Tab-separated table of N, CA, C and O in Angstrom:
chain	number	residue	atom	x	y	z
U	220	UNK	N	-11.060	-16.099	-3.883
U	220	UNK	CA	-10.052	-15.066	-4.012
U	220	UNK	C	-8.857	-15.662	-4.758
U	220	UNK	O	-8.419	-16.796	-4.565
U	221	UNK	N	-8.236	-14.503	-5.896
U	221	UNK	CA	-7.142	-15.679	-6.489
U	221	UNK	C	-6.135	-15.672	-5.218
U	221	UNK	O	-6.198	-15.030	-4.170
U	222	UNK	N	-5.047	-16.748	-5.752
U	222	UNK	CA	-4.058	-16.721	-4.784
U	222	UNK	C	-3.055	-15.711	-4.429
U	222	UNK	O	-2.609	-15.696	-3.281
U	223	UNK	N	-2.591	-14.719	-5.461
U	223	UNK	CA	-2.054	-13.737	-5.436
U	223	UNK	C	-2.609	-12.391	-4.308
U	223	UNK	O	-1.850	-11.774	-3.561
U	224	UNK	N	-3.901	-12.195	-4.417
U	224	UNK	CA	-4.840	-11.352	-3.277
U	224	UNK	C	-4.110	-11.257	-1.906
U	224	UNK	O	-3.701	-12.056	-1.064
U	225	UNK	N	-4.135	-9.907	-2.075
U	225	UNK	CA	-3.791	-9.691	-0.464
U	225	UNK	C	-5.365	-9.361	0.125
U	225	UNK	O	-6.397	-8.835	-0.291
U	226	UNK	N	-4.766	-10.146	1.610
U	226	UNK	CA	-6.346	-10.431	2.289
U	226	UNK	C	-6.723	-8.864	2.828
U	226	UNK	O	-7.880	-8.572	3.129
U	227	UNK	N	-5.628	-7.915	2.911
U	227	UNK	CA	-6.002	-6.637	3.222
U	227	UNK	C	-5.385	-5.604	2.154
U	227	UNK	O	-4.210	-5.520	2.510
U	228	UNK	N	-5.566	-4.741	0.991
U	228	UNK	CA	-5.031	-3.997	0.165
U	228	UNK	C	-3.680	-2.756	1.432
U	228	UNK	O	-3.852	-2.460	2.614
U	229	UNK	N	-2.628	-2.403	0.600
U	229	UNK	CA	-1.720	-1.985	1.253
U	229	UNK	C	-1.646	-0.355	0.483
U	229	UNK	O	-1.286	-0.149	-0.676
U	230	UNK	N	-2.073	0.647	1.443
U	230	UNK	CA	-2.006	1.982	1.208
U	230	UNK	C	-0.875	2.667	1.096
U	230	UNK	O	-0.126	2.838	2.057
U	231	UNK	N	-0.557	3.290	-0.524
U	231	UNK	CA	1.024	3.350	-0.430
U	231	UNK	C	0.831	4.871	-1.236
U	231	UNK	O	-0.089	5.068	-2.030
U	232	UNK	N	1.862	5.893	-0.885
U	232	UNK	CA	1.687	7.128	-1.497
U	232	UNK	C	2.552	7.568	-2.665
U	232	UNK	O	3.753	7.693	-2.425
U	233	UNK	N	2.079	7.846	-4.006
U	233	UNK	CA	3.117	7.578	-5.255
U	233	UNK	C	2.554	8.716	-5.760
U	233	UNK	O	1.513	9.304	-5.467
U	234	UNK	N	3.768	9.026	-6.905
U	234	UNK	CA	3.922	10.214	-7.098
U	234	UNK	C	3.881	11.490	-6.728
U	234	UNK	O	4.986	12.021	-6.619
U	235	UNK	N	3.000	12.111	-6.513
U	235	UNK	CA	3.512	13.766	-5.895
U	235	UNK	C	2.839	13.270	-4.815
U	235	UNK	O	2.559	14.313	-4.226
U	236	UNK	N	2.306	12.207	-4.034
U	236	UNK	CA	2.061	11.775	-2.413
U	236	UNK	C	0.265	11.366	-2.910
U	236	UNK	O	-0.730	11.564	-2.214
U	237	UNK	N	0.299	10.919	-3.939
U	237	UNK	CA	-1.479	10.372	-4.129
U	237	UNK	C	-1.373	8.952	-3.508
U	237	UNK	O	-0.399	8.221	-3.685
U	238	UNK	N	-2.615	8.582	-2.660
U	238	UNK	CA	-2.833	7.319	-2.475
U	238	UNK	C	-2.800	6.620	-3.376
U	238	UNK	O	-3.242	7.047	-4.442
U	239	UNK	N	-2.296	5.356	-3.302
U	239	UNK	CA	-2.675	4.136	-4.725
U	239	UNK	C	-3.126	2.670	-3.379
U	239	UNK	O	-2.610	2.409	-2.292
U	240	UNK	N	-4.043	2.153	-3.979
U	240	UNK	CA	-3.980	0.375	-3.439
U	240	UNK	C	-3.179	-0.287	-4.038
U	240	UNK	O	-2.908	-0.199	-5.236
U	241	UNK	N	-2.702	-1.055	-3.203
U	241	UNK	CA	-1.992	-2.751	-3.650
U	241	UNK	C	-2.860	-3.647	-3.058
U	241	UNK	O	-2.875	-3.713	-1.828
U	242	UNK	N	-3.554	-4.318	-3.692
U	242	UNK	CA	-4.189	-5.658	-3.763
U	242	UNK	C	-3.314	-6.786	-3.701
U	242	UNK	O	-3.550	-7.632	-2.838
U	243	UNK	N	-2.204	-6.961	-4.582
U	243	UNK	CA	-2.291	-8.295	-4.999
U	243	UNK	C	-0.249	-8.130	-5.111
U	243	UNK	O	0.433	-7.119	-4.945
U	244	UNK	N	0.011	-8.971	-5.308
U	244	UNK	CA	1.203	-9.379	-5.351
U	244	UNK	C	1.696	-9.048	-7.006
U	244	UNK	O	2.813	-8.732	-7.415
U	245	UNK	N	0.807	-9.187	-7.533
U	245	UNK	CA	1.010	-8.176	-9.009
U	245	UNK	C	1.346	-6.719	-9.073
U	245	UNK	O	2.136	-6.148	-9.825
U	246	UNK	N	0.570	-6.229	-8.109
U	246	UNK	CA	0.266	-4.735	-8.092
U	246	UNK	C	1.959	-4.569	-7.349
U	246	UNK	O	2.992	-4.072	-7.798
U	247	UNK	N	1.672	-5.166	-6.179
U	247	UNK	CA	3.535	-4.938	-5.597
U	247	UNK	C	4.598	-5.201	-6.140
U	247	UNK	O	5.608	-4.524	-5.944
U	248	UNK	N	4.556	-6.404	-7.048
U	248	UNK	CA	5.496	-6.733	-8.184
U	248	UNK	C	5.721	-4.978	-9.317
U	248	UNK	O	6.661	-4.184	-9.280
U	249	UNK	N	5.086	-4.955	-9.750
U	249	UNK	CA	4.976	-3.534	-10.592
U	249	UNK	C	4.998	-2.673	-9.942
U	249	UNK	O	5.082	-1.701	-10.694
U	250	UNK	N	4.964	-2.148	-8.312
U	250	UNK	CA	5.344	-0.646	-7.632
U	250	UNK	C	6.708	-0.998	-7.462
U	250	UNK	O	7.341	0.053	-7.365
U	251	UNK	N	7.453	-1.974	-7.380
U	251	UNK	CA	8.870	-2.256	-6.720
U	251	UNK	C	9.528	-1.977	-8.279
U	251	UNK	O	10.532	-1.314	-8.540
U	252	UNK	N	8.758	-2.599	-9.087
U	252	UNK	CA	10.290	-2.920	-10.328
U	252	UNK	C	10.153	-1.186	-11.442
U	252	UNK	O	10.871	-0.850	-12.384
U	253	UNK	N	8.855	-0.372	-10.764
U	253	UNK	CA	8.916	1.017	-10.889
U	253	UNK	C	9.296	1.636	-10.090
U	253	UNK	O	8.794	2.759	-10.095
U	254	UNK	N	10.197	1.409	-9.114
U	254	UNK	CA	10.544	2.447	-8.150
U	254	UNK	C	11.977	3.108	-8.712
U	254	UNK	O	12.614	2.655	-9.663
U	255	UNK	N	12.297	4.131	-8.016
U	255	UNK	CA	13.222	4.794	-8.901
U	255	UNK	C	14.413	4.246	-8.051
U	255	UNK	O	14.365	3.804	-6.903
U	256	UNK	N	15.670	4.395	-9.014
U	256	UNK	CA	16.747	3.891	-8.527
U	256	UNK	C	16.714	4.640	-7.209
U	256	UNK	O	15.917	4.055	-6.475
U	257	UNK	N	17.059	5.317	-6.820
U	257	UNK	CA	17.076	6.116	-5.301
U	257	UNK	C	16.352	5.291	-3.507
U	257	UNK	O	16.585	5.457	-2.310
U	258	UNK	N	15.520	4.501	-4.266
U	258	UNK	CA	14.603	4.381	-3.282
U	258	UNK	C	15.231	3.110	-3.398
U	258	UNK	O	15.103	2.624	-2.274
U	259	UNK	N	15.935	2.162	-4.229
U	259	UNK	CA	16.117	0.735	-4.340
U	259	UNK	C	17.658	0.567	-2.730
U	259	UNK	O	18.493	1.362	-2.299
U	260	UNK	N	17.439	-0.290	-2.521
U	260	UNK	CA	17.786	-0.997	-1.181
U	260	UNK	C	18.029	-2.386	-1.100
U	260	UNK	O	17.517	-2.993	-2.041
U	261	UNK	N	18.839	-3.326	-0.027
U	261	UNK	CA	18.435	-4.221	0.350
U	261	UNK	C	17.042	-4.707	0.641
U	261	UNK	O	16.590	-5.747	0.162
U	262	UNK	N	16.175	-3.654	1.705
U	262	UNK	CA	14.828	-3.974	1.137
U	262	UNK	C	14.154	-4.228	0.433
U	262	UNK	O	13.267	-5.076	0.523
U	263	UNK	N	14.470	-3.406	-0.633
U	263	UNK	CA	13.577	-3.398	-1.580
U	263	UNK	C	13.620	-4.481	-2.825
U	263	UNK	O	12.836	-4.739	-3.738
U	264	UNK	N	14.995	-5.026	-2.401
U	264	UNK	CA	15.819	-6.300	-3.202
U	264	UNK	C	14.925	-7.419	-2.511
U	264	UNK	O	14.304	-8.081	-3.343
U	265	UNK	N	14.727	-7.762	-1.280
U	265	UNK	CA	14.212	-8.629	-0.645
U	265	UNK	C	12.569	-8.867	-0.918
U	265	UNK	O	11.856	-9.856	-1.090
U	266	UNK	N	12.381	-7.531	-0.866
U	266	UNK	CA	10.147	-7.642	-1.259
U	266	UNK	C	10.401	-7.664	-2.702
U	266	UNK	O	9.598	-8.376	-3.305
U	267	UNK	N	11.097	-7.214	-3.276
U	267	UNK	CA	10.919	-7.685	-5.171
U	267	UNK	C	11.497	-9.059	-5.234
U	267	UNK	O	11.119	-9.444	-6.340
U	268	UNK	N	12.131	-9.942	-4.746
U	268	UNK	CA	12.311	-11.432	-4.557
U	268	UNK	C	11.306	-11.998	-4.048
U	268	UNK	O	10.679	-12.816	-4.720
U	269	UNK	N	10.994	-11.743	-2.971
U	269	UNK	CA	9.871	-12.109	-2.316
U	269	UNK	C	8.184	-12.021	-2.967
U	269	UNK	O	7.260	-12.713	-2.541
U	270	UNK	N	8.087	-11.133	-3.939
U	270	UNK	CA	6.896	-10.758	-4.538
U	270	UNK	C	6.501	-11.759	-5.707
U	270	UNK	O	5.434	-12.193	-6.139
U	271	UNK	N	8.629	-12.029	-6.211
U	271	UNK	CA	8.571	-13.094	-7.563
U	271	UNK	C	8.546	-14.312	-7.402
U	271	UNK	O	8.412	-15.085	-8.350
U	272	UNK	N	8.663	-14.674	-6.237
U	272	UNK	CA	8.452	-15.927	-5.420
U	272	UNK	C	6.910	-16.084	-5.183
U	272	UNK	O	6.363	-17.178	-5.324
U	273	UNK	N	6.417	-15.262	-4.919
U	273	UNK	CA	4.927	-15.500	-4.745
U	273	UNK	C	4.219	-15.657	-5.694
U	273	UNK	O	3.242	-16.404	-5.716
U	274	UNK	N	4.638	-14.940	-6.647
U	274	UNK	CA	3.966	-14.955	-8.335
U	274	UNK	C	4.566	-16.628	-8.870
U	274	UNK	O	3.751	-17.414	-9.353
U	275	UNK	N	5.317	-16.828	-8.790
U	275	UNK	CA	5.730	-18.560	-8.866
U	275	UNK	C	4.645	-19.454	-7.952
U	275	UNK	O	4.454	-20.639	-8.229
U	276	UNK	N	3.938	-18.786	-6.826
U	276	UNK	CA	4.000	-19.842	-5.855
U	276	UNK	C	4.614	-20.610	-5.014
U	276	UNK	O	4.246	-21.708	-4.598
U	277	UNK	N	5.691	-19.944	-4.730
U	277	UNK	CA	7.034	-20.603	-3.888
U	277	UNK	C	6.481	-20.308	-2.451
U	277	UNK	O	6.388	-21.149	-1.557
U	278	UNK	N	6.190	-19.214	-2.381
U	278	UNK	CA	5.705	-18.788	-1.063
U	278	UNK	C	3.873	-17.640	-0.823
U	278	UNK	O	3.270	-17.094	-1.746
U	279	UNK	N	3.586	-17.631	0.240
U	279	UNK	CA	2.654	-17.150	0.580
U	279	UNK	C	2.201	-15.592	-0.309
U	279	UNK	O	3.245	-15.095	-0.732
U	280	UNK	N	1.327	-14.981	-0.576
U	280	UNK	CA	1.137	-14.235	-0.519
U	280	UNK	C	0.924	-12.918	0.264
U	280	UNK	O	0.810	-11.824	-0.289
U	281	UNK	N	0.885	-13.102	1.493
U	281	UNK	CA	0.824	-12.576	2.701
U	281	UNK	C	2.316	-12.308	3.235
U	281	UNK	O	2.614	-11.299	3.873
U	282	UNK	N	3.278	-13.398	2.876
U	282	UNK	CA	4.359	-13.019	3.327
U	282	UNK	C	4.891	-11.959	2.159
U	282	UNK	O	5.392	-10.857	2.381
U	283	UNK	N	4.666	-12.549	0.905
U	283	UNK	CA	5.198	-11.103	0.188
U	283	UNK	C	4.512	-9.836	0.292
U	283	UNK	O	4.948	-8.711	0.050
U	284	UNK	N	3.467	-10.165	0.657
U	284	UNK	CA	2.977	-8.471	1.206
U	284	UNK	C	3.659	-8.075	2.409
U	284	UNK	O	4.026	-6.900	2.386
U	285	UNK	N	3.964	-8.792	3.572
U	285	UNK	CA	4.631	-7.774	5.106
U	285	UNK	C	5.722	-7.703	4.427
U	285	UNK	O	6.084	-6.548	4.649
U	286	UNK	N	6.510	-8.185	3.724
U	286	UNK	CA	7.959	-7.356	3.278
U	286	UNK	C	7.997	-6.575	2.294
U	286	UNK	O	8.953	-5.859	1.999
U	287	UNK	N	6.594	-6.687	1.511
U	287	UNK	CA	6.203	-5.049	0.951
U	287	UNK	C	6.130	-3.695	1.538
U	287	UNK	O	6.517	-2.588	1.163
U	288	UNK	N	5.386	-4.227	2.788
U	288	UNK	CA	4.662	-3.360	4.047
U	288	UNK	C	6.100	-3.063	4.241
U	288	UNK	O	6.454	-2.012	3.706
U	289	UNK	N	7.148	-3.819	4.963
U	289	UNK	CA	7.924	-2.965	5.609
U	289	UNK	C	8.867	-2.421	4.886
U	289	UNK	O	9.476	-1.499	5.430
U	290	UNK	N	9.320	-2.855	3.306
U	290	UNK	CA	9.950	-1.564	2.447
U	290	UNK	C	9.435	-0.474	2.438
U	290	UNK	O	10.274	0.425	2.507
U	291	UNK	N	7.841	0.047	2.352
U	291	UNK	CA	7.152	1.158	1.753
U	291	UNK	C	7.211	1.534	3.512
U	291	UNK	O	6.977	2.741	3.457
U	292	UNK	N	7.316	1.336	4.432
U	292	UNK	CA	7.645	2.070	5.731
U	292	UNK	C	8.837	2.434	5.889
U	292	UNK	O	9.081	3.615	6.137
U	293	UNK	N	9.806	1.522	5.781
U	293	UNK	CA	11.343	1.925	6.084
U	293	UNK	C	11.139	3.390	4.870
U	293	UNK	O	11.079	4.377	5.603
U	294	UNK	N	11.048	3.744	3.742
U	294	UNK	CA	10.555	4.626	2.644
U	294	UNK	C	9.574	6.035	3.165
U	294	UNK	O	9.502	7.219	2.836
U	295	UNK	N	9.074	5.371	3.899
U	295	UNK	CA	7.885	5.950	4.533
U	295	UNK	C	6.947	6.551	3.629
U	295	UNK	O	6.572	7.720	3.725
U	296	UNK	N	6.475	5.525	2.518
U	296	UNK	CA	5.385	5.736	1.496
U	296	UNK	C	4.060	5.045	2.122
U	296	UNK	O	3.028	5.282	1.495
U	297	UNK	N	3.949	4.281	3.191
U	297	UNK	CA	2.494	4.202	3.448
U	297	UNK	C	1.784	5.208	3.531
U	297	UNK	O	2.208	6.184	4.149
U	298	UNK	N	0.698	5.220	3.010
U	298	UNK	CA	-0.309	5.888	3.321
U	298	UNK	C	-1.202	5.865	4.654
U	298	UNK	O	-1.502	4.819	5.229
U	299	UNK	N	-1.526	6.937	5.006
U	299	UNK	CA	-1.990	7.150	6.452
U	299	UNK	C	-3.143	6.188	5.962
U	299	UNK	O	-3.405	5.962	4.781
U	300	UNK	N	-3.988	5.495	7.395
U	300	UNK	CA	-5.449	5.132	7.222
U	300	UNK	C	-6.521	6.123	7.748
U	300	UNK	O	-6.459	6.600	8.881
U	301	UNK	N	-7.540	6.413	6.834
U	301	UNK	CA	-8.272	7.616	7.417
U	301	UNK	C	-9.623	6.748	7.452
U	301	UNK	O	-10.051	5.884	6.686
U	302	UNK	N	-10.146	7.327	8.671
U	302	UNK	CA	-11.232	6.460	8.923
U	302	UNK	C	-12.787	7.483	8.339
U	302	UNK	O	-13.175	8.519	8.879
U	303	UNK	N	-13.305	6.928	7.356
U	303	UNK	CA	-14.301	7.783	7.063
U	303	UNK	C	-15.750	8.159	7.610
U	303	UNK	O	-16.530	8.951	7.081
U	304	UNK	N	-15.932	7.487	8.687
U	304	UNK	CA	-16.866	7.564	9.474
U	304	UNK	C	-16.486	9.384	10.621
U	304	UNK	O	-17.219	10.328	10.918
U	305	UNK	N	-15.106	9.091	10.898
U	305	UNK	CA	-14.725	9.712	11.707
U	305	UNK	C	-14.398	11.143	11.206
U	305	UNK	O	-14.316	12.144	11.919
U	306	UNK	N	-14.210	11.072	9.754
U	306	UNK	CA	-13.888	12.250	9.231
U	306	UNK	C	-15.372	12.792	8.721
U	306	UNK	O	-15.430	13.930	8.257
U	307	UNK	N	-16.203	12.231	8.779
U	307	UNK	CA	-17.773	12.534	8.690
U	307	UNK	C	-17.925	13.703	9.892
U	307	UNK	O	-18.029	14.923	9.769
U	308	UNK	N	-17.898	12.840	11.138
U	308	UNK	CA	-18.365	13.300	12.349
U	308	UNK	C	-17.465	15.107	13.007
U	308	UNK	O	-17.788	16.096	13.665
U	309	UNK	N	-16.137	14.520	12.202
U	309	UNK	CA	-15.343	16.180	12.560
U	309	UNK	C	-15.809	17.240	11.701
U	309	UNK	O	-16.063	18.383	12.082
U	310	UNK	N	-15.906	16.809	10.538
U	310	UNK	CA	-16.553	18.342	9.656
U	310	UNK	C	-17.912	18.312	9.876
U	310	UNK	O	-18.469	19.326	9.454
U	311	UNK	N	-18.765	17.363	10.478
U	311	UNK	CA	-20.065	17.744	11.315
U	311	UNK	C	-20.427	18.491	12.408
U	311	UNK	O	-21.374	19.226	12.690
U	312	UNK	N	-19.155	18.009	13.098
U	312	UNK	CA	-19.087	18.571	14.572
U	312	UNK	C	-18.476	19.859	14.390
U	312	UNK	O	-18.575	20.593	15.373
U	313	UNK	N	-17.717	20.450	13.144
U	313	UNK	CA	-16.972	21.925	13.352
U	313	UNK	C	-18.029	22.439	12.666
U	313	UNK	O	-18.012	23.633	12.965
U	314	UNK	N	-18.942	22.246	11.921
U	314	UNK	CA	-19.554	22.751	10.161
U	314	UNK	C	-21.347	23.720	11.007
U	314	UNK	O	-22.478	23.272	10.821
U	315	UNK	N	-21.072	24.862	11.754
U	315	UNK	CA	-22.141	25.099	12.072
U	315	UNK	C	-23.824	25.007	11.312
U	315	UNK	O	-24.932	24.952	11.846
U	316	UNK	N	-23.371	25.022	9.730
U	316	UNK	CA	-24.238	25.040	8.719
U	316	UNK	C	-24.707	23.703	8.581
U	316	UNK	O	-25.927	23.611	8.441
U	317	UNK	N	-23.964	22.496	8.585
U	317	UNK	CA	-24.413	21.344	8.915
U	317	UNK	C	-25.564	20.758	10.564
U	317	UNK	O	-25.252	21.219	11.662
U	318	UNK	N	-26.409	20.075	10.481
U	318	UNK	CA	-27.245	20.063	11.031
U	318	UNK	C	-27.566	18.685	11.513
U	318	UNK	O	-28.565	18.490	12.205
């Protein structure tokens, strides 16, 4: 895995509320330094430092992802996690035509 990889991709909702992945400390580097002035913060000052630090190698990758994680929450752009097994079983279980 390169070093940049986040060990879990981070579900974040952009533009009119579409899911996007973040993989990598690249991908978070480029959602932060596109965010619109409005949304910019101390947070968001801290995970875009934190992201360019990681892209150096100064620090973890993992750590610049949880202070990704918790800008795009304080924001409240995470994306829900939907479990697809489970969303199988509800439109099975309501879908009389299904069998």
């Amino acid at each position: 895995m390169k070093p940049d990889m986040f060990e879990k991709p981070v579900s974040i909702l952009v533009g009119l509320g579409f899911p996007a992945k973040v993989r990598s400390v690249m991908d978070a580097y480029r959602h932060l330094v596109e965010w619109p002035a409005s949304l910019r913060d101390n947070g968001h000052a801290i995970a875009l430092k934190a992201c360019a630090a990681a892209l150096r190698g100064e620090i973890e990758a993992e750590t610049a992802r949880g202070l990704f994680v918790a800008c795009a929450e304080k924001h409240d752009l995470l994306a829900p996690e939907i479990d697809g097994a489970a969303l199988f079983r509800s439109r099975h279980d309501r879908d009389p035509h299904i069998r």
